[in-house]
Coordinates of C-alpha atoms in Angstrom, one line a residue:
Chain A
M167 CA -11.9 2.8 9.7
R168 CA -9.3 1.9 7.0
A169 CA -9.3 5.4 5.6
S170 CA -8.8 6.9 9.1
F171 CA -6.0 4.5 9.9
S172 CA -4.3 5.1 6.6
A173 CA -4.4 8.9 7.1
E174 CA -3.2 8.5 10.7
M175 CA -0.2 6.4 9.6
M176 CA 0.7 9.0 7.0
K177 CA 0.8 11.7 9.7
L178 CA 2.6 9.5 12.3
R179 CA 5.4 8.5 9.8
R180 CA 6.2 12.1 9.2
R181 CA 5.9 13.6 12.6
P182 CA 9.3 14.6 13.9
S183 CA 8.4 14.5 17.6
L184 CA 7.5 10.8 17.4
W185 CA 10.8 10.0 15.7
I186 CA 12.6 11.9 18.5
L187 CA 10.8 9.9 21.1
L188 CA 11.6 6.7 19.3
V189 CA 15.3 7.6 19.1
V190 CA 15.4 8.7 22.8
W191 CA 13.7 5.5 23.8
F192 CA 16.2 3.4 21.8
L193 CA 19.2 5.3 23.3
L194 CA 17.9 5.1 26.9
S195 CA 17.1 1.4 26.6
L196 CA 20.6 0.6 25.2
A197 CA 22.4 2.8 27.7
F198 CA 20.5 1.7 30.8
G199 CA 20.0 -1.9 29.6
Y200 CA 23.4 -2.7 28.3
L201 CA 26.1 0.0 28.3
I202 CA 25.9 0.9 32.0
P203 CA 25.4 -2.6 33.3
Y204 CA 28.3 -3.8 31.1
A205 CA 30.5 -0.9 32.4
L206 CA 29.5 -1.8 36.0
Y207 CA 30.3 -5.4 35.4
R208 CA 33.7 -4.6 33.9
T209 CA 34.7 -2.2 36.6
T210 CA 33.3 -4.2 39.5
P211 CA 32.6 -1.2 41.7
A212 CA 33.3 -1.2 45.4
G213 CA 30.5 -2.8 47.4
M214 CA 29.2 -4.9 44.6
T215 CA 29.1 -8.5 45.8
G216 CA 29.7 -11.6 43.7
P217 CA 26.2 -12.8 43.2
L218 CA 25.0 -9.3 42.1
R219 CA 27.8 -9.1 39.6
D220 CA 26.7 -12.5 38.3
Q221 CA 23.1 -11.2 38.0
L222 CA 24.3 -8.2 36.1
L223 CA 26.1 -10.4 33.7
A224 CA 23.1 -12.6 33.3
S225 CA 20.9 -9.7 32.3
I226 CA 23.1 -8.6 29.4
V227 CA 23.7 -11.9 27.8
P228 CA 21.3 -13.8 25.5
G229 CA 19.6 -15.6 28.4
G230 CA 18.5 -12.3 30.0
W231 CA 17.6 -10.5 26.8
L232 CA 13.8 -10.5 27.2
G233 CA 13.8 -9.6 30.9
N234 CA 16.3 -6.9 30.4
V235 CA 14.4 -5.2 27.6
V236 CA 10.9 -5.5 29.2
S237 CA 12.1 -4.2 32.5
G238 CA 12.3 -0.7 30.9
F239 CA 8.7 -0.8 29.9
P240 CA 6.7 -0.1 33.2
L241 CA 8.3 3.3 33.8
F242 CA 10.3 4.7 30.9
G243 CA 8.3 3.0 28.1
A244 CA 5.0 3.8 29.8
A245 CA 5.9 7.4 30.2
M246 CA 7.0 7.6 26.5
M247 CA 3.8 5.9 25.3
L248 CA 1.6 8.1 27.5
I249 CA 3.2 11.1 25.7
V250 CA 2.7 9.5 22.3
G251 CA -1.0 8.8 23.0
A252 CA -1.5 12.3 24.2
L253 CA 0.3 13.8 21.2
V254 CA -1.5 11.7 18.6
V255 CA -5.0 12.7 19.9
G256 CA -4.4 16.0 21.7
S257 CA -2.6 17.8 18.9
E258 CA -5.7 17.6 16.8
Y259 CA -7.3 20.0 19.3
G260 CA -4.2 22.2 19.5
W261 CA -3.9 22.6 15.7
S262 CA -7.7 22.8 15.2
T263 CA -7.4 19.8 12.9
M264 CA -10.1 17.8 14.8
G265 CA -12.7 19.8 12.9
T266 CA -10.9 19.2 9.7
V267 CA -10.8 15.5 10.2
L268 CA -14.4 15.2 11.5
T269 CA -15.9 17.0 8.5
Q270 CA -14.5 14.5 6.1
R271 CA -16.2 11.2 5.4
P272 CA -15.5 9.0 8.4
G273 CA -17.6 9.2 11.6
R274 CA -16.1 10.1 14.9
L275 CA -15.7 6.5 16.1
Q276 CA -13.9 5.6 12.9
V277 CA -11.6 8.5 13.4
L278 CA -10.8 7.4 16.9
G279 CA -10.5 3.8 15.8
G280 CA -7.9 4.8 13.2
K281 CA -5.9 6.6 15.9
L282 CA -6.0 3.7 18.3
A283 CA -5.0 1.3 15.5
A284 CA -2.1 3.6 14.6
L285 CA -1.1 3.8 18.3
A286 CA -1.1 0.0 18.3
V287 CA 1.2 -0.1 15.3
F288 CA 3.4 2.5 17.0
S289 CA 3.5 0.4 20.2
V290 CA 4.9 -2.5 18.1
A291 CA 7.5 -0.2 16.5
F292 CA 8.4 1.0 20.0
E293 CA 9.0 -2.5 21.0
L294 CA 11.0 -3.4 18.0
V295 CA 13.4 -0.6 18.4
V296 CA 14.4 -2.0 21.8
F297 CA 13.9 -5.7 21.3
V298 CA 16.0 -6.0 18.1
P299 CA 19.0 -3.9 19.3
G300 CA 18.7 -5.6 22.7
A301 CA 19.1 -9.0 21.0
L302 CA 22.1 -7.7 19.0
A303 CA 23.7 -6.2 22.2
S304 CA 23.1 -9.4 24.1
S305 CA 24.7 -11.3 21.3
V306 CA 27.7 -9.0 21.2
V307 CA 28.2 -9.0 25.0
G308 CA 27.6 -12.7 25.3
G309 CA 30.2 -13.3 22.6
A310 CA 32.7 -11.0 24.2
L311 CA 32.3 -12.6 27.6
D312 CA 32.1 -16.2 26.3
A313 CA 28.6 -16.5 27.9
P314 CA 26.4 -19.4 26.7
A315 CA 24.1 -18.5 23.9
D316 CA 21.0 -19.8 25.6
W317 CA 18.4 -17.7 23.7
P318 CA 14.8 -17.9 24.8
G319 CA 12.4 -20.0 22.7
A320 CA 10.1 -18.5 20.1
A321 CA 7.0 -19.0 22.4
E322 CA 8.7 -17.1 25.2
V323 CA 9.7 -14.3 22.8
V324 CA 6.1 -13.9 21.6
E325 CA 4.8 -14.0 25.2
V326 CA 7.1 -11.3 26.4
F327 CA 6.6 -9.2 23.3
A328 CA 2.8 -9.5 23.9
A329 CA 3.2 -8.6 27.6
G330 CA 5.3 -5.6 26.6
F331 CA 2.7 -4.6 24.0
L332 CA 0.0 -4.7 26.7
I333 CA 2.0 -2.4 29.0
L334 CA 2.9 0.1 26.3
F335 CA -0.5 0.2 24.5
T336 CA -2.4 0.6 27.8
W337 CA -0.4 3.7 28.6
A338 CA -0.8 5.0 25.0
V339 CA -4.6 4.8 25.2
L340 CA -4.5 6.3 28.7
G341 CA -2.7 9.2 27.1
A342 CA -5.3 9.4 24.4
L343 CA -8.1 9.3 26.9
L344 CA -6.6 12.2 28.8
A345 CA -6.2 14.1 25.5
V346 CA -9.8 13.6 24.7
L347 CA -10.9 14.7 28.2
F348 CA -8.7 17.8 28.3
R349 CA -8.7 18.6 24.5
G350 CA -5.0 19.3 24.3
T351 CA -1.6 17.9 25.0
S352 CA 0.1 19.8 27.8
L353 CA -2.3 19.0 30.6
P354 CA -2.8 15.4 29.7
I355 CA 1.0 14.8 29.5
G356 CA 1.6 16.6 32.8
L357 CA -1.2 14.9 34.7
G358 CA -0.3 11.5 33.2
L359 CA 3.3 11.7 34.1
V360 CA 2.5 13.0 37.6
W361 CA 0.3 10.0 38.0
L362 CA 2.8 7.5 36.7
L363 CA 5.9 8.9 38.3
V364 CA 4.6 10.4 41.5
I365 CA 1.2 9.2 42.6
E366 CA 1.7 5.5 42.0
G367 CA 5.1 5.8 43.8
V368 CA 3.5 7.5 46.8
I369 CA 0.7 4.9 46.9
A370 CA 3.3 2.2 46.8
G371 CA 5.3 3.9 49.6
F372 CA 2.3 3.8 51.9
A373 CA 0.9 0.5 50.8
G374 CA 3.1 -1.4 53.2
S375 CA 1.5 0.4 56.2
L376 CA -2.0 0.7 55.0
Q377 CA -3.9 -2.3 53.8
A378 CA -6.5 -0.2 51.9
L379 CA -3.8 1.4 49.8
D380 CA -2.2 -2.0 49.1
T381 CA -5.6 -3.1 47.7
V382 CA -5.8 0.0 45.6
R383 CA -2.3 -0.5 44.3
Q384 CA -3.2 -4.0 43.0
G385 CA -5.7 -2.3 40.6
L386 CA -3.4 0.4 39.3
P387 CA -1.9 0.3 35.8
G388 CA 1.6 1.2 36.8
S389 CA 1.8 -1.4 39.6
N390 CA 0.4 -4.1 37.3
G391 CA 2.7 -3.1 34.4
G392 CA 5.6 -3.4 36.9
S393 CA 4.4 -6.8 38.1
L394 CA 4.0 -8.1 34.6
A395 CA 7.6 -7.0 33.7
A396 CA 8.9 -8.4 37.0
H397 CA 7.5 -11.8 36.0
Y398 CA 10.1 -11.9 33.1
T399 CA 12.9 -10.1 34.8
L400 CA 15.7 -11.9 36.6
E401 CA 15.3 -12.2 40.3
G402 CA 17.6 -9.9 42.2
L403 CA 17.4 -7.2 39.6
A404 CA 14.1 -5.9 40.9
E405 CA 15.7 -2.6 41.7
T406 CA 14.9 -1.5 38.1
P407 CA 12.5 1.5 38.5
G408 CA 8.9 0.6 38.2
V409 CA 9.5 -3.2 38.3
S410 CA 8.2 -4.9 41.3
T411 CA 6.0 -7.9 42.1
V412 CA 2.8 -6.6 43.5
T413 CA 0.4 -9.0 41.7
G414 CA 0.7 -12.2 39.6
P415 CA 1.1 -12.1 35.8
A416 CA -2.5 -13.2 35.1
H417 CA -3.9 -10.6 37.5
A418 CA -1.7 -8.0 35.9
V419 CA -2.8 -8.9 32.4
V420 CA -6.5 -8.6 33.4
V421 CA -6.0 -5.3 35.1
L422 CA -4.0 -3.8 32.3
A423 CA -6.6 -5.0 29.8
V424 CA -9.4 -3.5 31.8
W425 CA -7.6 -0.2 32.0
G426 CA -6.9 -0.2 28.3
I427 CA -10.4 -1.2 27.2
G428 CA -11.9 1.1 29.7
A429 CA -9.8 4.0 28.4
M430 CA -10.8 3.3 24.8
A431 CA -14.5 3.0 25.7
L432 CA -14.4 6.3 27.7
S433 CA -12.6 8.0 24.9
A434 CA -15.2 6.9 22.4
L435 CA -18.0 7.9 24.6
R436 CA -16.6 11.3 25.2
L437 CA -15.5 12.0 21.6
R438 CA -18.9 10.9 20.2
R439 CA -20.9 13.2 22.3
R440 CA -18.8 16.3 22.7
D441 CA -19.0 19.5 20.7
V442 CA -15.9 20.3 18.7
T443 CA -15.5 24.1 18.8
Chain B
M19 CA -30.6 27.1 -9.7
T20 CA -33.5 24.8 -8.9
D21 CA -36.1 24.7 -6.2
T22 CA -34.6 21.4 -4.8
L23 CA -33.3 22.1 -1.3
V24 CA -29.8 20.9 -0.4
L25 CA -29.9 22.3 3.0
E26 CA -32.9 22.8 5.3
T27 CA -33.1 23.6 9.0
E28 CA -36.2 23.9 11.2
H29 CA -36.2 25.6 14.5
L30 CA -32.5 25.0 14.9
T31 CA -31.4 26.2 18.3
K32 CA -28.1 26.1 20.3
R33 CA -28.0 27.2 23.9
Y34 CA -25.0 27.4 26.1
G35 CA -26.3 27.3 29.7
P36 CA -29.6 28.9 30.7
H37 CA -28.8 32.5 29.5
L38 CA -26.8 32.3 26.3
V39 CA -28.6 31.5 23.1
A40 CA -26.1 31.3 20.2
V41 CA -28.7 30.3 17.6
A42 CA -32.4 30.6 18.0
D43 CA -35.2 28.9 16.0
L44 CA -33.3 29.1 12.8
G45 CA -35.0 28.2 9.5
L46 CA -32.5 28.2 6.7
R47 CA -33.0 26.9 3.1
V48 CA -30.4 26.6 0.5
R49 CA -31.4 25.5 -3.0
R50 CA -29.4 23.4 -5.4
G51 CA -27.1 25.5 -7.6
E52 CA -27.4 28.7 -5.7
V53 CA -24.8 30.8 -3.9
Y54 CA -26.4 31.6 -0.6
G55 CA -24.9 34.5 1.5
F56 CA -25.2 34.0 5.2
L57 CA -24.7 37.4 6.6
G58 CA -24.4 38.7 10.1
P59 CA -22.1 40.8 12.4
N60 CA -19.4 39.1 14.4
G61 CA -20.9 37.0 17.1
A62 CA -24.3 36.7 15.4
G63 CA -24.2 32.9 15.4
K64 CA -23.0 32.2 11.9
T65 CA -20.1 29.9 12.8
T66 CA -22.1 28.1 15.4
T67 CA -24.8 27.5 12.8
L68 CA -22.2 26.1 10.3
R69 CA -20.7 23.9 12.9
M70 CA -24.1 22.5 13.7
L71 CA -24.7 21.9 10.0
L72 CA -21.5 19.9 9.8
G73 CA -22.2 17.9 12.9
L74 CA -19.3 19.4 14.9
I75 CA -21.8 20.8 17.5
A76 CA -25.0 19.2 18.6
P77 CA -28.0 21.5 18.4
T78 CA -30.0 21.9 21.6
S79 CA -33.2 21.5 19.7
G80 CA -34.5 21.7 16.1
Q81 CA -33.5 19.8 13.0
A82 CA -31.3 20.0 10.0
R83 CA -31.0 18.0 6.8
I84 CA -28.1 18.4 4.5
L85 CA -28.2 16.7 1.1
G86 CA -30.9 14.5 2.6
A87 CA -28.8 13.3 5.5
A88 CA -28.4 14.3 9.2
P89 CA -25.6 16.7 10.0
G90 CA -22.2 14.9 10.5
S91 CA -23.4 11.7 9.0
P92 CA -20.9 10.0 6.6
E93 CA -23.5 10.0 3.8
G94 CA -23.9 13.8 4.0
L95 CA -20.3 14.6 4.6
A96 CA -19.3 12.6 1.5
N97 CA -20.7 15.5 -0.6
I98 CA -19.9 18.5 1.5
G99 CA -16.8 20.5 1.4
A100 CA -16.3 22.9 4.3
L101 CA -14.0 25.7 5.4
V102 CA -15.1 26.8 8.8
E103 CA -13.2 29.5 10.8
G104 CA -10.1 28.8 8.9
F105 CA -8.9 25.3 8.5
G106 CA -6.8 23.3 10.8
F107 CA -3.7 21.8 9.2
Y108 CA -0.7 19.9 10.4
P109 CA 2.2 22.4 10.7
Y110 CA 5.0 19.8 10.2
L111 CA 3.6 18.7 6.8
S112 CA 3.7 20.5 3.5
G113 CA 0.5 21.9 2.0
R114 CA 0.4 19.1 -0.5
R115 CA 0.9 16.4 2.1
N116 CA -1.8 18.0 4.3
L117 CA -4.2 17.7 1.4
Q118 CA -3.1 14.1 0.9
V119 CA -4.0 13.4 4.5
V120 CA -7.4 15.0 4.2
A121 CA -7.9 13.1 0.9
R122 CA -7.3 9.8 2.7
Y123 CA -9.8 10.7 5.4
A124 CA -12.3 11.7 2.7
G125 CA -11.6 8.6 0.7
V126 CA -10.9 10.5 -2.5
P127 CA -8.1 9.7 -5.0
A128 CA -4.8 11.3 -4.3
A129 CA -4.9 12.7 -7.9
R130 CA -7.5 15.2 -6.7
V131 CA -4.8 16.9 -4.6
E132 CA -3.0 18.3 -7.6
A133 CA -6.2 19.4 -9.3
V134 CA -7.4 21.4 -6.3
L135 CA -3.9 22.9 -5.6
D136 CA -4.0 24.1 -9.2
Q137 CA -7.5 25.4 -8.8
V138 CA -6.6 27.7 -5.9
G139 CA -3.2 28.7 -7.4
L140 CA -1.0 26.9 -4.9
A141 CA 0.5 24.2 -7.2
A142 CA 3.9 25.9 -7.2
R143 CA 4.0 26.2 -3.4
G144 CA 2.4 22.9 -2.5
G145 CA 5.7 21.4 -1.4
D146 CA 6.4 24.1 1.1
A147 CA 5.9 23.5 4.8
Y148 CA 2.5 24.6 5.9
K149 CA 3.9 26.4 8.9
G150 CA 5.7 28.8 6.5
Y151 CA 2.5 29.7 4.6
S152 CA 1.1 33.2 4.7
L153 CA -2.4 33.7 6.0
G154 CA -3.7 34.1 2.4
M155 CA -2.0 30.8 1.4
K156 CA -3.5 29.1 4.4
Q157 CA -7.0 30.3 3.4
R158 CA -6.4 29.1 -0.1
L159 CA -5.2 25.7 1.1
G160 CA -8.4 25.5 3.2
V161 CA -10.5 26.1 0.2
A162 CA -8.5 23.5 -1.7
A163 CA -9.2 21.0 1.1
A164 CA -12.9 21.9 0.9
L165 CA -12.9 21.2 -2.8
L166 CA -11.2 17.8 -2.6
K167 CA -14.5 15.9 -2.6
D168 CA -15.8 17.9 -5.6
P169 CA -18.7 18.5 -3.3
A170 CA -22.3 19.2 -4.1
L171 CA -22.5 21.7 -1.3
L172 CA -19.6 24.0 -0.4
I173 CA -19.7 25.7 3.0
L174 CA -17.3 28.6 3.3
D175 CA -17.0 30.6 6.5
E176 CA -15.4 34.0 5.9
P177 CA -13.1 32.7 3.1
T178 CA -11.6 36.1 2.5
N179 CA -10.5 36.7 6.1
G180 CA -6.9 37.8 6.2
L181 CA -6.5 38.1 2.5
D182 CA -5.0 41.2 0.8
P183 CA -7.2 43.0 -1.8
E184 CA -5.8 40.9 -4.6
G185 CA -6.3 37.7 -2.7
M186 CA -9.9 38.8 -1.9
A187 CA -10.6 39.5 -5.6
H188 CA -9.2 36.1 -6.5
M189 CA -11.2 34.3 -3.8
R190 CA -14.4 36.1 -4.9
A191 CA -13.8 35.1 -8.5
L192 CA -13.1 31.5 -7.3
V193 CA -16.3 31.3 -5.3
R194 CA -18.3 32.8 -8.1
Q195 CA -16.8 30.1 -10.4
L196 CA -17.5 27.4 -7.9
G197 CA -21.1 28.4 -7.6
Q198 CA -21.8 27.9 -11.2
G199 CA -23.7 24.8 -12.3
E200 CA -25.3 22.4 -9.9
R201 CA -23.1 23.0 -7.0
S202 CA -24.5 25.0 -4.1
V203 CA -22.4 27.4 -2.0
L204 CA -23.2 28.6 1.5
L205 CA -21.0 31.6 2.0
S206 CA -20.8 33.0 5.5
S207 CA -19.5 36.5 5.7
H208 CA -19.8 39.9 7.2
L209 CA -18.3 41.5 4.1
L210 CA -21.3 43.0 2.3
G211 CA -19.6 43.8 -0.9
E212 CA -18.5 40.2 -1.2
V213 CA -22.0 38.9 -0.7
E214 CA -23.6 41.5 -2.9
Q215 CA -21.3 40.5 -5.8
I216 CA -21.4 36.8 -5.4
C217 CA -24.7 35.6 -3.9
D218 CA -28.0 34.7 -5.5
R219 CA -29.9 34.8 -2.2
V220 CA -29.0 36.2 1.2
G221 CA -30.0 35.4 4.8
V222 CA -29.2 37.8 7.6
I223 CA -28.7 36.5 11.1
Q224 CA -28.7 38.8 14.1
K225 CA -28.3 37.6 17.7
G226 CA -28.8 34.0 16.6
R227 CA -32.0 34.7 14.7
L228 CA -32.6 34.9 11.0
V229 CA -34.1 38.3 10.5
V230 CA -34.6 38.3 6.8
E231 CA -34.0 36.1 3.8
G232 CA -34.3 36.9 0.1
T233 CA -32.5 37.8 -3.1
V234 CA -30.2 40.8 -3.0
A235 CA -32.7 42.7 -5.1
E236 CA -35.5 41.8 -2.7
L237 CA -33.5 42.9 0.3
R238 CA -32.6 46.2 -1.3
G239 CA -36.3 46.8 -2.0
Q240 CA -38.1 47.8 -5.2
A241 CA -36.0 49.8 -7.6
G242 CA -36.9 53.5 -7.9
L243 CA -35.7 57.1 -8.2
F244 CA -35.6 59.9 -5.7
V245 CA -36.4 63.3 -7.2
R246 CA -36.1 66.7 -5.5
A247 CA -37.8 69.3 -7.6
H248 CA -39.6 72.6 -7.4
P249 CA -42.5 73.1 -7.5
V250 CA -43.1 69.6 -6.2
A251 CA -46.8 69.5 -7.1
R252 CA -46.0 70.3 -10.7
A253 CA -43.2 67.8 -10.8
R254 CA -45.6 65.1 -9.5
E255 CA -48.1 65.9 -12.2
I256 CA -45.6 65.7 -15.0
L257 CA -44.0 62.5 -13.7
A258 CA -47.3 60.7 -13.4
A259 CA -47.6 61.0 -17.2
V260 CA -44.1 59.4 -17.8
D261 CA -44.2 55.9 -19.2
G262 CA -42.5 53.4 -16.8
V263 CA -43.1 55.4 -13.7
G264 CA -45.4 53.6 -11.2
A265 CA -46.3 54.8 -7.7
I266 CA -45.1 58.2 -6.6
D267 CA -44.7 58.9 -2.9
E268 CA -43.7 62.1 -1.3
V269 CA -41.6 62.2 1.9
A270 CA -40.4 65.5 3.3
G271 CA -40.6 67.2 -0.1
V272 CA -38.8 64.5 -2.0
L273 CA -40.6 62.3 -4.5
R274 CA -39.9 58.6 -4.6
L275 CA -40.8 57.0 -7.9
T276 CA -41.2 53.3 -8.4
A277 CA -39.3 53.1 -11.6
D278 CA -36.3 51.6 -13.3
P279 CA -33.3 53.8 -12.3
G280 CA -32.3 53.8 -16.0
L281 CA -35.3 56.1 -16.6
A282 CA -33.5 58.9 -14.8
P283 CA -32.4 60.8 -18.0
E284 CA -36.0 60.8 -19.4
V285 CA -37.4 61.9 -16.0
N286 CA -34.9 64.8 -15.9
R287 CA -35.6 65.8 -19.5
R288 CA -39.4 65.9 -19.0
L289 CA -39.1 68.0 -15.8
V290 CA -36.6 70.5 -17.2
E291 CA -38.7 70.9 -20.4
A292 CA -41.7 71.7 -18.2
G293 CA -39.7 74.4 -16.4
V294 CA -39.4 72.4 -13.2
A295 CA -36.1 72.9 -11.3
V296 CA -34.5 69.6 -10.5
S297 CA -32.0 69.8 -7.6
E298 CA -31.5 66.1 -7.0
L299 CA -32.1 62.9 -9.0
R300 CA -30.7 59.6 -7.8
P301 CA -31.5 55.9 -7.7
A302 CA -33.7 55.0 -4.7
E303 CA -32.1 51.5 -4.5
R304 CA -30.6 50.9 -1.1
S305 CA -27.2 49.2 -0.9
L306 CA -27.0 45.9 0.9
E307 CA -24.9 47.7 3.4
E308 CA -27.8 50.1 4.3
V309 CA -30.2 47.1 4.5
F310 CA -27.7 45.2 6.7
L311 CA -27.0 48.1 9.0
Q312 CA -30.7 48.8 9.4
L313 CA -31.4 45.2 10.2
T314 CA -28.6 44.6 12.5
H315 CA -28.6 47.9 14.4
D316 CA -32.3 48.7 15.0
G317 CA -33.6 45.2 14.4
T318 CA -36.4 46.4 12.0
G319 CA -37.3 44.5 8.9
V320 CA -37.0 45.5 5.3

């Protein structure tokens, strides 16, 4: 699998569309995580009460760094990684490179393993481009506003980073699974985004009125990603899209892991048996 | 060329649904060191066969062994280079970088990249983006990728597709060169001139079935001469006494001699000296195209 991983990384590093996604993700995170909240805080818009203003401040200073950053993962980050997963696998069909790759030495499962490993590395990179600038932004804002520099401990940083990784990587492998199933990029991306942005939202909308849907919701990747992020996000800022407490963090971790492992297993099963034409 | 088989299939069959049989009961044998021409019209099942041999498509039934391994197994693929229906490359990478990616998958040293780029005449353009390559350059890059592993068996599917006459000549020369020595080449094509010039043996596939297999000479049939002369009985009598002339058959007033076509001047001289009028004298050898058309159009054997 090392050869496949190495080849995959060579492709990823030079793929313009992935760099564009990374830059867009970085800009979105900075804009919605820091610039807009900071502007809101400074301008104190009409209707914004005192406690809410305090919570806004708390999210953009060092003490709120981790929650602020990870709150962007369940919706924006998930959507981005779904696209990345679909691109990394689906493009091989679109460019007819799947045949090229599979007629070299590695077997099909090694090729898939290399792709998933590369997606894992990319997920880490995806986290770093928001966690590191987030920390810098928190530091700058905290300094400018004379906020206390109560940075989270190393263990907490690792925990939130791991939780973020689980959310992002699960959606990346879901994108990869859809690409294997539909042998392309457009349909997997379209269907995946519809699921993430529309279907899960509709289910959440009706879950309050229908018990069965509420049960279903507790097993969905979007809801559980949102619940996991909510666990680290400051209370009162739960209006962040995609962040809401539907389940507990342990439940969310298990459900996301099941979705991720299930998607990897299904991808392997499908790729191993399917004709490549 | 030796008798050792590098590729062997038995009853290889691929069906799509109950009615479409893409490849039927195929028995193919390629020997070490030979250039084997896999001929057939478009849609005959050539590419499906090659994809099965590479493990990209699972056969419905039958077996295949390539270099002693099952199709698609890492052991077999380690010594097979393939160009099947063009070659997929990454458009955002240069030709050289594409080969480096393929080299990593194949586990071959990056130094091979320069060697194969040079071998196909792309060294100077290796740094250009693949998406800017002409069709001919893409084909050559595909062959370069197939050569990366310095394979014992090279599988080339229509390698001259899309090439201009100069490119085709270059590709033919390259394939001929690659087929020298111990390496075997399985060349799929519908271009008969190409196969006739390059291949040691030929298999013709039609509607998924191998209809004939043999050397080009065997397919063309025994060498001979056609003679139209008058009076035909006298001509037959004279020719029977010529050294080197074997059987003499007569069809519609034309004599077909089993003889080396190089004997034509001697045949002509003897007939003219005997006062026989010769109105036609030509080699009886069929071109591969005639054989192919006969096989693929009316389905009869050679």
